[in-house]
Amino acid sequence: MKDDILSGRSIEKSTLAADDLSKELHKYKTLIRESNTGAWEYFLATDVLWCNDVYFSMLGRDIGDFNTADKQKLKTAWADLLHPDDKSKAIGGFAEYLKNPSSGMYESYFRMRHLDNRWIWIWSRGRVLYDKDEKNADIFIGTHVDVTAQKQSEETIRQERILLRTLIDNLPDVIYIKDAEARKIIANDADVISIGAESEAAVIGKTDMELFPENINIALRGYEDDMSVLKEGRSILNKEEFFFDSSGNKRWLLTSKVPVCDEFGKVNRLLGIGHDITARKQAEEMLNALNLELSQQSEELSRQAADLKTLNEQLSQQKEQELEKAIAQGKFEIASEVLHDIGNAIVGFGAHLSRISRALEQNKIDTIKNLGAFLKAQQSLLSQVLGADKATALVTIAEGVAKTQGDNRAEIDTSITELLNIITHIQEILNIQRQFVRGHGGVHERKPVNLVNIIDDCKSMLFASFDKHGIHFNIKIKPGTYVIKGDHTKLMQVILNILKNSLEAMPFDAPEKNITLAMDAYDDLIELKLIDNGSGFDEETNIHLCERGFTTKKSGTGLGLYNCRSIVESHMGSFEIKSDGPGLGAVTTIKFALQ
């Protein structure tokens, strides 16, 4: 009875264990099926193959299309579906593994035909299971996974790498990649050639310190730059650096090095590009040498110019001293007589030019032209008398004389007009010089001078010039007292000079030409401002404008503004001229203390 009870309990436990095993088996089969994994079992003793339905569904096929009762045929079906190029390797690899199943896991890649005739890449893995004694191989189990997308991606990447490699090897620029230790892992053909190596393999795995042992400074420079990029993650862009090629020639590269990060943002690579700029640097060196030579020549010319300038200043000082001495000795009367004689000569010259012009008007060029026309009209009659050649020559001579006389007449008329304009300009200058001479006593005595009167006199002297050049001259003087103690002639010279400068700075084709002279008295000061909308000047010109000998005019002496400032400062005043830039006019400011 007791034995029956024990036997019943044993049967009950065995039944429960079998149920549990069945449930576990069902669970794992479901897991494999739902993960779209093909499962297979190969029984070593019987040489038969079993496959689950996913094994075939991933090939677009139905397991029902195969006779699963005949396991041998499933093995044959597997072999028949293999790609011809993969069949030998796949079957051979399977058989080779079975010779030594203890070597580890079986793994193989091959293609199998899909129902629609395309090829599916299969990743097959498996392992042999031993009997309970772990002595004899019992069953070989494994899985099939569709890795077609992965294989296609790998092929795409492979093709892209081939294209990229072809590109960088055919570029003339040096291109390389280094690892986190600054060792080269990729070097294109240009880089290999620049280093002087025989092949890429000769430079892979080496740093600049190893590649340039004979040029330690160049090697250290490159290595330090590499480590700076790798450690700090900062790019080096367009750095000019030199090296020596295998022939010892100095070469220049425009180098850029940028960090490359992994998926975690950590720098683990360095990409370097170097553009050969040797030709440009050689051209720059030649240009620098030429510039140095020109600079030395320029310095020599500058020294000579400085000597000439010093000599000119000495002559100018001597001239000024002689002029001051002449003024002190009362020789302005002689100057007045000279100006008078020059004026008379100019007037006589102008009258002579006028007579020439009238004489030319009386010289009837039309008569010669009419003669030529008449001869041409009678050419046929003349040909009968003189012959055709002589008649043609006579007409040609007459027409040539008429043309020559006409051209000469036009040229003479132009010359006379230009000479008359020059005479008019000389007379304007003489008129201004007479104003300087008029009333000068010879000694520069400081007497009360009314600046308003000086301005009025200057306006009268330059009115014709303003009108001739179409300049609108405006005077704005606020009510007040504008009397200082000074030299009337010198002060008039200042006002005339700055007015003439504004007049000459006015562009000929300017749509509006304005010069304004404003004067005001405040805080024991007299301020005079001259504002024009002329050509103006830049800041550099402004710095030197009142220096002795500096001029912006082709025929200037560089003494006008220098003398103006000297005269104003000798009257305890200040002189300043400014411009906002070329084309923006100028403002001259003169200040005197009220006395």
Coordinates of C-alpha atoms in Angstrom, one line a residue:
M1 CA 0.0 0.0 0.0
K2 CA 2.8 2.3 0.9
D3 CA 4.6 1.5 -2.3
D4 CA 1.5 2.3 -4.3
I5 CA 1.2 5.7 -2.6
L6 CA 4.9 6.5 -3.4
S7 CA 4.5 5.3 -6.9
G8 CA 1.5 7.6 -7.4
R9 CA 3.3 10.6 -6.0
S10 CA 6.3 9.9 -8.3
I11 CA 4.0 9.7 -11.4
E12 CA 2.3 12.9 -10.3
K13 CA 5.7 14.8 -10.0
S14 CA 6.8 13.5 -13.4
T15 CA 3.6 14.7 -14.9
L16 CA 4.0 18.1 -13.4
A17 CA 7.6 18.3 -14.5
A18 CA 6.7 17.4 -18.1
D19 CA 3.9 20.0 -18.1
D20 CA 6.4 22.6 -16.9
L21 CA 8.9 21.6 -19.5
S22 CA 6.2 21.8 -22.2
K23 CA 5.2 25.3 -21.1
E24 CA 8.8 26.5 -21.1
L25 CA 9.4 25.0 -24.5
H26 CA 6.2 26.7 -25.8
K27 CA 7.3 30.0 -24.3
Y28 CA 10.7 30.0 -26.0
K29 CA 9.3 28.9 -29.3
T30 CA 6.8 31.7 -29.1
L31 CA 9.6 34.2 -28.3
I32 CA 11.7 33.0 -31.3
R33 CA 8.7 33.2 -33.6
E34 CA 7.6 36.7 -32.5
S35 CA 11.2 38.0 -32.8
N36 CA 11.1 37.0 -36.5
T37 CA 13.9 34.6 -36.0
G38 CA 14.2 31.4 -38.0
A39 CA 15.0 28.3 -35.8
W40 CA 16.5 25.1 -37.0
E41 CA 17.6 21.8 -35.5
Y42 CA 20.0 19.3 -37.1
F43 CA 20.0 15.8 -35.7
L44 CA 23.5 14.4 -36.0
A45 CA 22.6 10.7 -35.7
T46 CA 19.9 10.7 -38.5
D47 CA 21.3 13.6 -40.6
V48 CA 18.0 15.3 -40.8
L49 CA 17.0 19.0 -40.5
W50 CA 14.0 20.5 -38.8
C51 CA 13.0 24.2 -39.3
N52 CA 10.3 26.4 -37.9
D53 CA 7.8 28.3 -40.0
V54 CA 9.7 31.7 -39.7
Y55 CA 12.7 30.0 -41.3
F56 CA 10.8 30.0 -44.5
S57 CA 8.5 33.0 -44.0
M58 CA 11.5 35.4 -44.1
L59 CA 12.1 34.0 -47.6
G60 CA 8.5 34.8 -48.6
R61 CA 7.7 31.1 -48.5
D62 CA 5.3 28.9 -46.5
I63 CA 6.6 25.9 -44.6
G64 CA 3.5 24.1 -45.9
D65 CA 5.1 24.1 -49.3
F66 CA 7.6 21.6 -48.0
N67 CA 7.2 18.0 -46.9
T68 CA 8.1 18.5 -43.2
A69 CA 7.5 14.8 -42.6
D70 CA 10.6 14.0 -44.7
K71 CA 13.2 15.9 -42.7
Q72 CA 15.9 14.9 -45.2
K73 CA 14.2 17.0 -47.8
L74 CA 14.4 20.1 -45.6
K75 CA 18.2 19.9 -45.7
T76 CA 18.1 19.5 -49.4
A77 CA 15.7 22.6 -49.7
W78 CA 18.2 24.6 -47.6
A79 CA 21.0 23.7 -50.0
D80 CA 18.9 24.4 -53.1
L81 CA 18.0 27.9 -51.9
L82 CA 21.6 29.0 -51.3
H83 CA 23.2 31.6 -53.6
P84 CA 25.5 29.8 -56.1
D85 CA 28.5 32.0 -55.0
D86 CA 27.8 31.2 -51.3
K87 CA 26.8 27.5 -51.5
S88 CA 30.2 25.9 -51.3
K89 CA 31.3 28.1 -48.4
A90 CA 28.1 27.7 -46.5
I91 CA 27.9 23.9 -46.8
G92 CA 31.6 23.5 -46.3
G93 CA 31.5 25.7 -43.2
F94 CA 28.6 23.7 -41.8
A95 CA 30.4 20.4 -42.3
E96 CA 33.7 21.8 -41.0
Y97 CA 32.2 22.9 -37.8
L98 CA 30.6 19.5 -37.2
K99 CA 34.2 18.0 -37.3
N100 CA 35.1 20.0 -34.2
P101 CA 31.9 21.2 -32.5
S102 CA 33.8 22.0 -29.3
S103 CA 35.6 24.9 -31.0
G104 CA 32.8 27.3 -30.0
M105 CA 29.8 28.8 -31.7
Y106 CA 29.0 28.2 -35.4
E107 CA 28.5 31.4 -37.4
S108 CA 28.1 32.0 -41.1
Y109 CA 26.8 34.6 -43.6
F110 CA 25.2 33.5 -46.9
R111 CA 22.4 34.5 -49.3
M112 CA 19.2 32.5 -49.8
R113 CA 16.7 33.0 -52.6
H114 CA 13.4 34.8 -51.8
L115 CA 10.2 33.7 -53.4
D116 CA 10.3 36.9 -55.6
N117 CA 13.8 35.8 -56.8
R118 CA 15.7 38.4 -54.8
W119 CA 18.5 37.4 -52.5
I120 CA 18.2 37.6 -48.7
W121 CA 21.3 37.8 -46.5
I122 CA 21.1 35.3 -43.6
W123 CA 23.1 35.4 -40.5
S124 CA 23.2 31.8 -39.2
R125 CA 24.4 30.9 -35.7
G126 CA 24.3 27.7 -33.7
R127 CA 25.8 25.4 -31.2
V128 CA 26.0 21.6 -30.6
L129 CA 24.1 20.2 -27.6
Y130 CA 25.6 17.1 -25.9
D131 CA 23.8 14.2 -24.2
K132 CA 23.3 14.2 -20.5
D133 CA 26.8 12.8 -20.0
E134 CA 28.3 15.7 -22.0
K135 CA 30.3 13.2 -24.0
N136 CA 28.5 12.7 -27.3
A137 CA 27.1 15.4 -29.6
D138 CA 23.4 14.9 -29.8
I139 CA 21.8 17.8 -31.7
F140 CA 22.9 20.9 -33.5
I141 CA 20.6 23.9 -33.0
G142 CA 20.7 27.4 -34.4
T143 CA 18.9 30.4 -35.7
H144 CA 18.5 32.4 -39.0
V145 CA 18.3 36.2 -38.9
D146 CA 17.6 38.4 -41.9
V147 CA 20.5 40.9 -42.1
T148 CA 19.9 42.1 -45.7
A149 CA 19.4 45.7 -44.6
Q150 CA 22.6 45.6 -42.6
K151 CA 24.5 44.1 -45.5
Q152 CA 23.2 46.7 -47.9
S153 CA 24.2 49.5 -45.5
E154 CA 27.6 47.9 -45.2
E155 CA 27.9 47.8 -48.9
T156 CA 26.8 51.4 -49.3
I157 CA 29.4 52.5 -46.7
R158 CA 32.0 50.4 -48.4
Q159 CA 31.3 52.1 -51.8
E160 CA 31.2 55.5 -50.1
R161 CA 34.6 54.8 -48.5
I162 CA 36.0 53.8 -51.9
L163 CA 34.7 57.0 -53.5
L164 CA 36.0 59.1 -50.6
R165 CA 39.3 57.5 -50.7
T166 CA 39.5 58.0 -54.5
L167 CA 38.7 61.6 -54.0
I168 CA 41.2 62.4 -51.3
D169 CA 44.0 60.4 -53.0
N170 CA 43.5 62.5 -56.2
L171 CA 43.3 65.9 -54.5
P172 CA 46.6 67.9 -54.6
D173 CA 46.1 68.9 -51.0
V174 CA 47.6 67.0 -48.1
I175 CA 44.8 65.2 -46.1
Y176 CA 45.3 62.9 -43.1
I177 CA 43.5 61.6 -40.0
K178 CA 45.2 61.0 -36.6
D179 CA 44.0 59.1 -33.5
A180 CA 43.8 60.4 -30.0
E181 CA 47.6 59.9 -29.6
A182 CA 48.4 62.0 -32.7
R183 CA 49.3 58.8 -34.7
K184 CA 48.3 58.8 -38.3
I185 CA 45.6 56.3 -39.3
I186 CA 44.9 57.7 -42.8
A187 CA 47.2 59.6 -45.1
N188 CA 46.4 60.4 -48.7
D189 CA 48.9 60.2 -51.6
A190 CA 49.8 63.9 -51.4
D191 CA 50.6 63.5 -47.7
V192 CA 52.8 60.4 -48.3
I193 CA 54.7 62.2 -51.0
S194 CA 55.2 65.4 -48.9
I195 CA 56.7 63.3 -46.1
G196 CA 58.9 61.4 -48.6
A197 CA 57.6 58.0 -47.6
E198 CA 57.2 55.1 -50.0
S199 CA 53.7 54.2 -49.1
E200 CA 50.8 54.9 -46.7
A201 CA 51.8 51.9 -44.6
A202 CA 55.1 53.5 -43.9
V203 CA 53.5 56.5 -42.1
I204 CA 50.5 54.8 -40.4
G205 CA 50.8 54.5 -36.6
K206 CA 53.5 57.2 -36.4
T207 CA 53.4 60.7 -34.9
D208 CA 55.2 63.8 -36.4
M209 CA 58.0 63.2 -33.9
E210 CA 58.6 59.8 -35.6
L211 CA 58.1 61.0 -39.1
F212 CA 60.5 64.0 -38.9
P213 CA 63.3 62.8 -36.7
E214 CA 65.9 65.0 -38.6
N215 CA 63.8 68.2 -38.2
I216 CA 63.1 68.1 -34.5
N217 CA 61.8 71.7 -34.3
I218 CA 59.3 71.1 -37.2
A219 CA 58.3 67.7 -35.7
L220 CA 57.7 69.2 -32.2
R221 CA 55.7 72.1 -33.7
G222 CA 53.4 69.7 -35.5
Y223 CA 53.0 67.4 -32.6
E224 CA 52.2 70.2 -30.1
D225 CA 49.6 71.5 -32.5
D226 CA 48.1 68.0 -32.8
M227 CA 47.9 67.5 -29.0
S228 CA 46.4 71.0 -28.5
V229 CA 43.6 70.2 -30.9
L230 CA 43.0 66.8 -29.4
K231 CA 43.1 67.9 -25.8
E232 CA 41.4 71.3 -26.0
G233 CA 39.0 70.5 -28.9
R234 CA 39.9 73.8 -30.6
S235 CA 40.5 74.0 -34.4
I236 CA 43.6 75.5 -35.9
L237 CA 42.7 77.1 -39.2
N238 CA 44.8 78.4 -42.1
K239 CA 48.1 78.3 -40.3
E240 CA 51.1 79.0 -42.5
E241 CA 54.0 76.6 -41.7
F242 CA 57.0 75.3 -43.5
F243 CA 58.8 71.9 -43.7
F244 CA 61.6 70.4 -45.8
D245 CA 60.8 67.7 -48.4
S246 CA 62.9 64.6 -49.1
S247 CA 65.1 66.6 -51.4
G248 CA 65.8 69.3 -48.7
N249 CA 63.6 71.9 -50.4
K250 CA 61.7 74.3 -48.2
R251 CA 57.9 73.9 -48.7
W252 CA 55.1 75.9 -47.3
L253 CA 51.6 74.6 -46.3
L254 CA 48.4 76.4 -45.3
T255 CA 47.4 74.0 -42.6
S256 CA 44.0 73.5 -40.9
K257 CA 43.4 70.9 -38.1
V258 CA 40.0 70.2 -36.7
P259 CA 38.9 67.9 -33.8
V260 CA 36.5 64.9 -34.5
C261 CA 34.3 63.7 -31.7
D262 CA 32.7 60.3 -31.0
E263 CA 29.0 59.7 -30.3
F264 CA 29.6 60.9 -26.7
G265 CA 31.1 64.2 -27.7
K266 CA 34.7 63.2 -26.8
V267 CA 37.5 64.1 -29.1
N268 CA 39.1 60.9 -30.5
R269 CA 40.3 61.9 -33.9
L270 CA 42.0 64.8 -35.7
L271 CA 41.4 65.7 -39.4
G272 CA 44.2 67.7 -41.0
I273 CA 44.3 69.4 -44.4
G274 CA 47.3 71.2 -45.9
H275 CA 47.3 73.4 -49.0
D276 CA 50.6 73.9 -50.7
I277 CA 51.4 77.6 -50.9
T278 CA 55.0 77.3 -51.7
A279 CA 54.6 79.2 -55.0
R280 CA 52.8 82.0 -53.3
K281 CA 55.4 82.3 -50.5
Q282 CA 58.2 82.4 -53.0
A283 CA 56.4 85.2 -54.9
E284 CA 55.9 87.0 -51.6
E285 CA 59.6 86.7 -50.7
M286 CA 60.6 88.1 -54.1
L287 CA 58.1 90.9 -53.7
N288 CA 59.5 91.6 -50.2
A289 CA 63.0 91.7 -51.5
L290 CA 61.9 94.1 -54.3
N291 CA 60.0 96.2 -51.7
L292 CA 63.1 96.4 -49.5
E293 CA 65.2 97.5 -52.5
L294 CA 62.6 100.1 -53.4
S295 CA 62.4 101.2 -49.8
Q296 CA 66.1 101.7 -49.6
Q297 CA 66.0 103.7 -52.8
S298 CA 63.0 105.7 -51.4
E299 CA 64.9 106.4 -48.2
E300 CA 67.8 107.7 -50.3
L301 CA 65.5 109.9 -52.3
S302 CA 63.8 111.0 -49.1
R303 CA 67.2 112.1 -47.7
Q304 CA 67.9 114.0 -50.9
A305 CA 64.4 115.5 -50.8
A306 CA 64.9 116.5 -47.2
D307 CA 68.2 118.2 -48.1
L308 CA 66.4 120.0 -50.9
K309 CA 63.6 121.0 -48.6
T310 CA 66.1 122.3 -46.0
L311 CA 67.8 124.3 -48.8
N312 CA 64.4 125.6 -50.0
E313 CA 63.4 126.6 -46.5
Q314 CA 66.7 128.5 -46.1
L315 CA 66.1 130.2 -49.4
S316 CA 62.5 131.0 -48.4
Q317 CA 63.7 132.4 -45.1
Q318 CA 66.3 134.5 -46.8
K319 CA 63.6 135.7 -49.3
E320 CA 61.2 136.5 -46.5
Q321 CA 64.0 138.4 -44.6
E322 CA 64.9 140.3 -47.7
L323 CA 61.2 141.1 -48.3
E324 CA 60.8 142.2 -44.7
K325 CA 63.8 144.4 -45.1
A326 CA 62.5 145.9 -48.3
I327 CA 59.2 146.6 -46.5
A328 CA 61.0 148.2 -43.6
Q329 CA 63.0 150.4 -45.9
G330 CA 59.8 151.6 -47.6
K331 CA 60.4 150.0 -51.0
F332 CA 56.7 149.3 -51.6
E333 CA 56.7 152.3 -53.8
I334 CA 59.1 150.6 -56.2
A335 CA 56.9 147.5 -56.1
S336 CA 53.9 149.7 -56.9
E337 CA 55.6 151.1 -59.9
V338 CA 56.7 147.7 -61.1
L339 CA 53.1 146.4 -60.8
H340 CA 51.9 149.5 -62.7
D341 CA 54.4 148.9 -65.5
I342 CA 53.4 145.2 -65.7
G343 CA 49.8 146.2 -65.8
N344 CA 50.4 148.5 -68.7
A345 CA 52.3 145.9 -70.6
I346 CA 49.5 143.4 -70.0
V347 CA 47.0 145.9 -71.3
G348 CA 49.1 146.6 -74.4
F349 CA 49.5 142.8 -75.0
G350 CA 45.8 142.4 -74.7
A351 CA 45.1 145.2 -77.2
H352 CA 47.5 143.6 -79.6
L353 CA 45.8 140.2 -79.4
S354 CA 42.4 142.0 -80.0
R355 CA 43.8 143.6 -83.2
I356 CA 45.1 140.2 -84.4
S357 CA 41.6 138.8 -83.8
R358 CA 40.0 141.6 -85.8
A359 CA 42.5 141.1 -88.6
L360 CA 41.7 137.5 -88.8
E361 CA 38.0 138.2 -89.0
Q362 CA 38.8 140.5 -92.0
N363 CA 40.7 137.7 -93.7
K364 CA 37.9 136.1 -95.6
I365 CA 38.5 132.4 -95.6
D366 CA 35.2 132.1 -97.4
T367 CA 36.7 133.5 -100.5
I368 CA 39.2 130.7 -100.7
K369 CA 36.5 128.1 -100.1
N370 CA 34.4 129.7 -102.9
L371 CA 37.3 129.5 -105.2
G372 CA 37.7 125.8 -104.5
A373 CA 34.0 125.2 -105.1
F374 CA 34.1 127.1 -108.3
L375 CA 37.1 125.2 -109.7
K376 CA 35.5 121.9 -108.7
A377 CA 32.3 122.9 -110.6
Q378 CA 34.3 123.9 -113.7
Q379 CA 36.6 120.8 -113.4
S380 CA 35.2 119.3 -116.7
L381 CA 35.9 122.5 -118.7
L382 CA 39.4 122.8 -117.1
S383 CA 40.1 119.2 -118.0
Q384 CA 39.5 120.1 -121.7
V385 CA 41.9 123.0 -121.5
L386 CA 44.6 121.7 -119.0
G387 CA 44.1 118.0 -119.2
A388 CA 42.3 115.8 -116.6
D389 CA 45.3 115.2 -114.3
K390 CA 46.2 118.9 -114.1
A391 CA 42.5 119.9 -113.6
T392 CA 42.2 117.4 -110.8
A393 CA 45.4 118.6 -109.2
L394 CA 44.3 122.2 -109.3
V395 CA 41.0 121.4 -107.6
T396 CA 42.7 119.3 -105.0
I397 CA 45.2 122.1 -104.2
A398 CA 42.5 124.7 -103.9
E399 CA 40.4 122.5 -101.5
G400 CA 43.5 121.7 -99.5
V401 CA 44.5 125.3 -99.1
A402 CA 40.9 126.1 -98.0
K403 CA 40.9 123.3 -95.4
T404 CA 44.4 124.2 -94.1
Q405 CA 43.5 127.9 -93.8
G406 CA 40.3 126.9 -91.9
D407 CA 42.1 124.6 -89.5
N408 CA 44.8 127.3 -88.9
R409 CA 42.1 129.9 -88.3
A410 CA 40.3 127.7 -85.7
E411 CA 43.6 127.0 -83.9
I412 CA 44.6 130.7 -83.8
D413 CA 41.1 131.7 -82.5
T414 CA 41.4 129.1 -79.7
S415 CA 44.9 130.3 -78.8
I416 CA 43.9 134.0 -78.7
T417 CA 40.9 133.1 -76.5
E418 CA 43.1 131.2 -74.1
L419 CA 45.7 134.1 -74.0
L420 CA 43.0 136.6 -73.3
N421 CA 41.7 134.5 -70.4
I422 CA 45.3 134.3 -69.0
I423 CA 45.6 138.0 -69.3
T424 CA 42.3 138.5 -67.4
H425 CA 43.6 136.2 -64.6
I426 CA 47.0 138.1 -64.4
Q427 CA 45.1 141.3 -64.1
E428 CA 43.1 139.9 -61.2
I429 CA 46.3 138.9 -59.5
L430 CA 47.8 142.3 -60.1
N431 CA 44.7 143.9 -58.6
I432 CA 45.2 141.9 -55.4
Q433 CA 48.9 142.8 -55.2
R434 CA 48.1 146.5 -55.6
Q435 CA 45.7 146.2 -52.6
F436 CA 48.6 144.9 -50.5
V437 CA 50.9 147.7 -51.6
R438 CA 48.3 150.4 -51.2
G439 CA 48.7 152.5 -48.1
H440 CA 51.7 150.5 -46.7
G441 CA 53.9 152.7 -44.6
G442 CA 56.9 150.4 -44.5
V443 CA 56.9 149.6 -40.8
H444 CA 54.5 147.1 -39.2
E445 CA 53.0 149.1 -36.5
R446 CA 50.3 147.6 -34.3
K447 CA 47.3 149.9 -34.6
P448 CA 43.6 149.4 -33.9
V449 CA 42.2 147.4 -36.8
N450 CA 38.5 146.8 -37.6
L451 CA 38.1 143.2 -38.8
V452 CA 34.8 144.1 -40.4
N453 CA 36.5 146.6 -42.7
I454 CA 39.2 144.1 -43.6
I455 CA 36.5 141.5 -44.5
D456 CA 34.7 144.1 -46.7
D457 CA 38.0 145.0 -48.5
C458 CA 38.7 141.3 -49.2
K459 CA 35.2 140.8 -50.5
S460 CA 35.7 143.7 -52.9
M461 CA 39.0 142.3 -54.1
L462 CA 37.6 138.8 -54.7
F463 CA 34.1 139.6 -55.9
A464 CA 34.9 139.2 -59.6
S465 CA 36.6 135.8 -58.9
F466 CA 33.6 134.6 -56.9
D467 CA 31.2 135.7 -59.6
K468 CA 33.3 134.2 -62.4
H469 CA 33.4 130.7 -60.7
G470 CA 29.7 130.8 -59.8
I471 CA 30.3 130.8 -56.0
H472 CA 27.7 132.2 -53.6
F473 CA 29.7 134.2 -51.0
N474 CA 27.7 134.9 -47.8
I475 CA 28.8 137.1 -44.8
K476 CA 27.2 136.7 -41.4
I477 CA 28.5 139.1 -38.8
K478 CA 26.6 139.5 -35.5
P479 CA 26.4 142.9 -33.9
G480 CA 29.4 143.7 -31.8
T481 CA 32.8 145.3 -31.6
Y482 CA 35.5 143.7 -33.8
V483 CA 38.5 145.9 -33.2
I484 CA 41.9 144.5 -32.3
K485 CA 45.4 146.0 -32.3
G486 CA 47.4 144.6 -35.2
D487 CA 48.9 144.9 -38.6
H488 CA 46.3 145.7 -41.2
T489 CA 48.2 144.4 -44.1
K490 CA 49.2 141.1 -42.5
L491 CA 45.6 140.5 -41.3
M492 CA 44.3 141.2 -44.8
Q493 CA 46.8 138.7 -46.1
V494 CA 45.4 136.0 -43.8
I495 CA 41.7 136.6 -44.8
L496 CA 42.6 136.8 -48.5
N497 CA 44.6 133.6 -48.3
I498 CA 41.9 131.5 -46.6
L499 CA 39.3 132.9 -49.0
K500 CA 41.4 132.0 -52.0
N501 CA 42.0 128.5 -50.6
S502 CA 38.3 127.9 -50.3
L503 CA 37.8 129.3 -53.8
E504 CA 40.4 127.0 -55.3
A505 CA 39.1 123.9 -53.4
M506 CA 35.7 124.3 -55.0
P507 CA 35.1 121.5 -57.7
F508 CA 34.5 123.0 -61.1
D509 CA 31.3 120.9 -61.7
A510 CA 29.8 121.2 -58.2
P511 CA 26.0 121.9 -58.5
E512 CA 26.2 124.3 -55.5
K513 CA 29.2 126.3 -54.5
N514 CA 28.9 128.1 -51.1
I515 CA 31.4 130.0 -49.0
T516 CA 30.2 131.5 -45.7
L517 CA 32.2 133.8 -43.5
A518 CA 30.7 134.2 -40.0
M519 CA 32.0 136.3 -37.1
D520 CA 30.9 136.6 -33.5
A521 CA 32.2 138.2 -30.3
Y522 CA 31.8 136.5 -26.9
D523 CA 33.6 136.0 -23.6
D524 CA 36.3 138.5 -24.6
L525 CA 37.0 136.6 -27.8
I526 CA 36.4 137.3 -31.5
E527 CA 35.7 134.1 -33.5
L528 CA 35.8 134.1 -37.3
K529 CA 34.7 131.0 -39.2
L530 CA 35.0 130.4 -42.9
I531 CA 32.9 127.4 -44.1
D532 CA 32.9 126.0 -47.6
N533 CA 31.4 122.9 -49.3
G534 CA 34.6 122.3 -51.4
S535 CA 36.7 119.2 -51.8
G536 CA 37.8 118.9 -48.2
F537 CA 40.7 116.6 -47.1
D538 CA 41.5 113.5 -45.0
E539 CA 42.8 113.3 -41.4
E540 CA 46.4 112.6 -42.5
T541 CA 46.4 115.8 -44.6
N542 CA 44.9 117.7 -41.7
I543 CA 47.8 116.8 -39.5
H544 CA 50.4 118.4 -41.8
L545 CA 48.3 121.1 -43.4
C546 CA 49.9 124.0 -41.5
E547 CA 53.4 122.6 -41.6
R548 CA 56.0 124.7 -43.4
G549 CA 56.6 123.4 -46.9
F550 CA 53.5 121.0 -46.9
T551 CA 51.1 121.6 -49.8
T552 CA 48.4 119.7 -51.7
K553 CA 48.7 121.9 -54.8
K554 CA 50.7 121.0 -57.8
S555 CA 52.5 124.4 -57.9
G556 CA 52.1 125.3 -54.2
T557 CA 55.0 126.4 -51.9
G558 CA 53.6 125.1 -48.7
L559 CA 53.9 128.6 -47.0
G560 CA 50.4 130.0 -47.3
L561 CA 48.7 128.4 -44.3
Y562 CA 52.0 128.3 -42.4
N563 CA 52.3 132.0 -42.7
C564 CA 48.6 132.5 -41.9
R565 CA 48.9 130.6 -38.6
S566 CA 52.2 132.5 -37.8
I567 CA 50.5 135.9 -38.4
V568 CA 47.4 134.9 -36.3
E569 CA 49.6 133.6 -33.4
S570 CA 51.7 136.8 -33.5
H571 CA 48.4 138.6 -32.9
M572 CA 47.8 136.5 -29.7
G573 CA 45.2 134.4 -31.6
S574 CA 44.6 130.8 -32.7
F575 CA 44.3 129.3 -36.2
E576 CA 42.6 125.9 -37.0
I577 CA 41.4 124.3 -40.1
K578 CA 39.4 121.0 -40.2
S579 CA 37.4 118.8 -42.6
D580 CA 35.1 115.8 -42.1
G581 CA 36.8 114.1 -45.1
P582 CA 37.3 114.3 -48.8
G583 CA 34.3 115.9 -50.6
L584 CA 32.8 117.2 -47.3
G585 CA 34.2 120.8 -47.3
A586 CA 36.3 122.5 -44.7
V587 CA 35.9 124.9 -41.7
T588 CA 38.6 127.4 -40.8
T589 CA 38.4 128.9 -37.3
I590 CA 40.4 132.0 -36.2
K591 CA 40.1 133.4 -32.7
F592 CA 41.5 136.8 -31.4
A593 CA 41.3 138.2 -27.8
L594 CA 39.3 141.4 -27.6
Q595 CA 41.6 144.4 -26.8

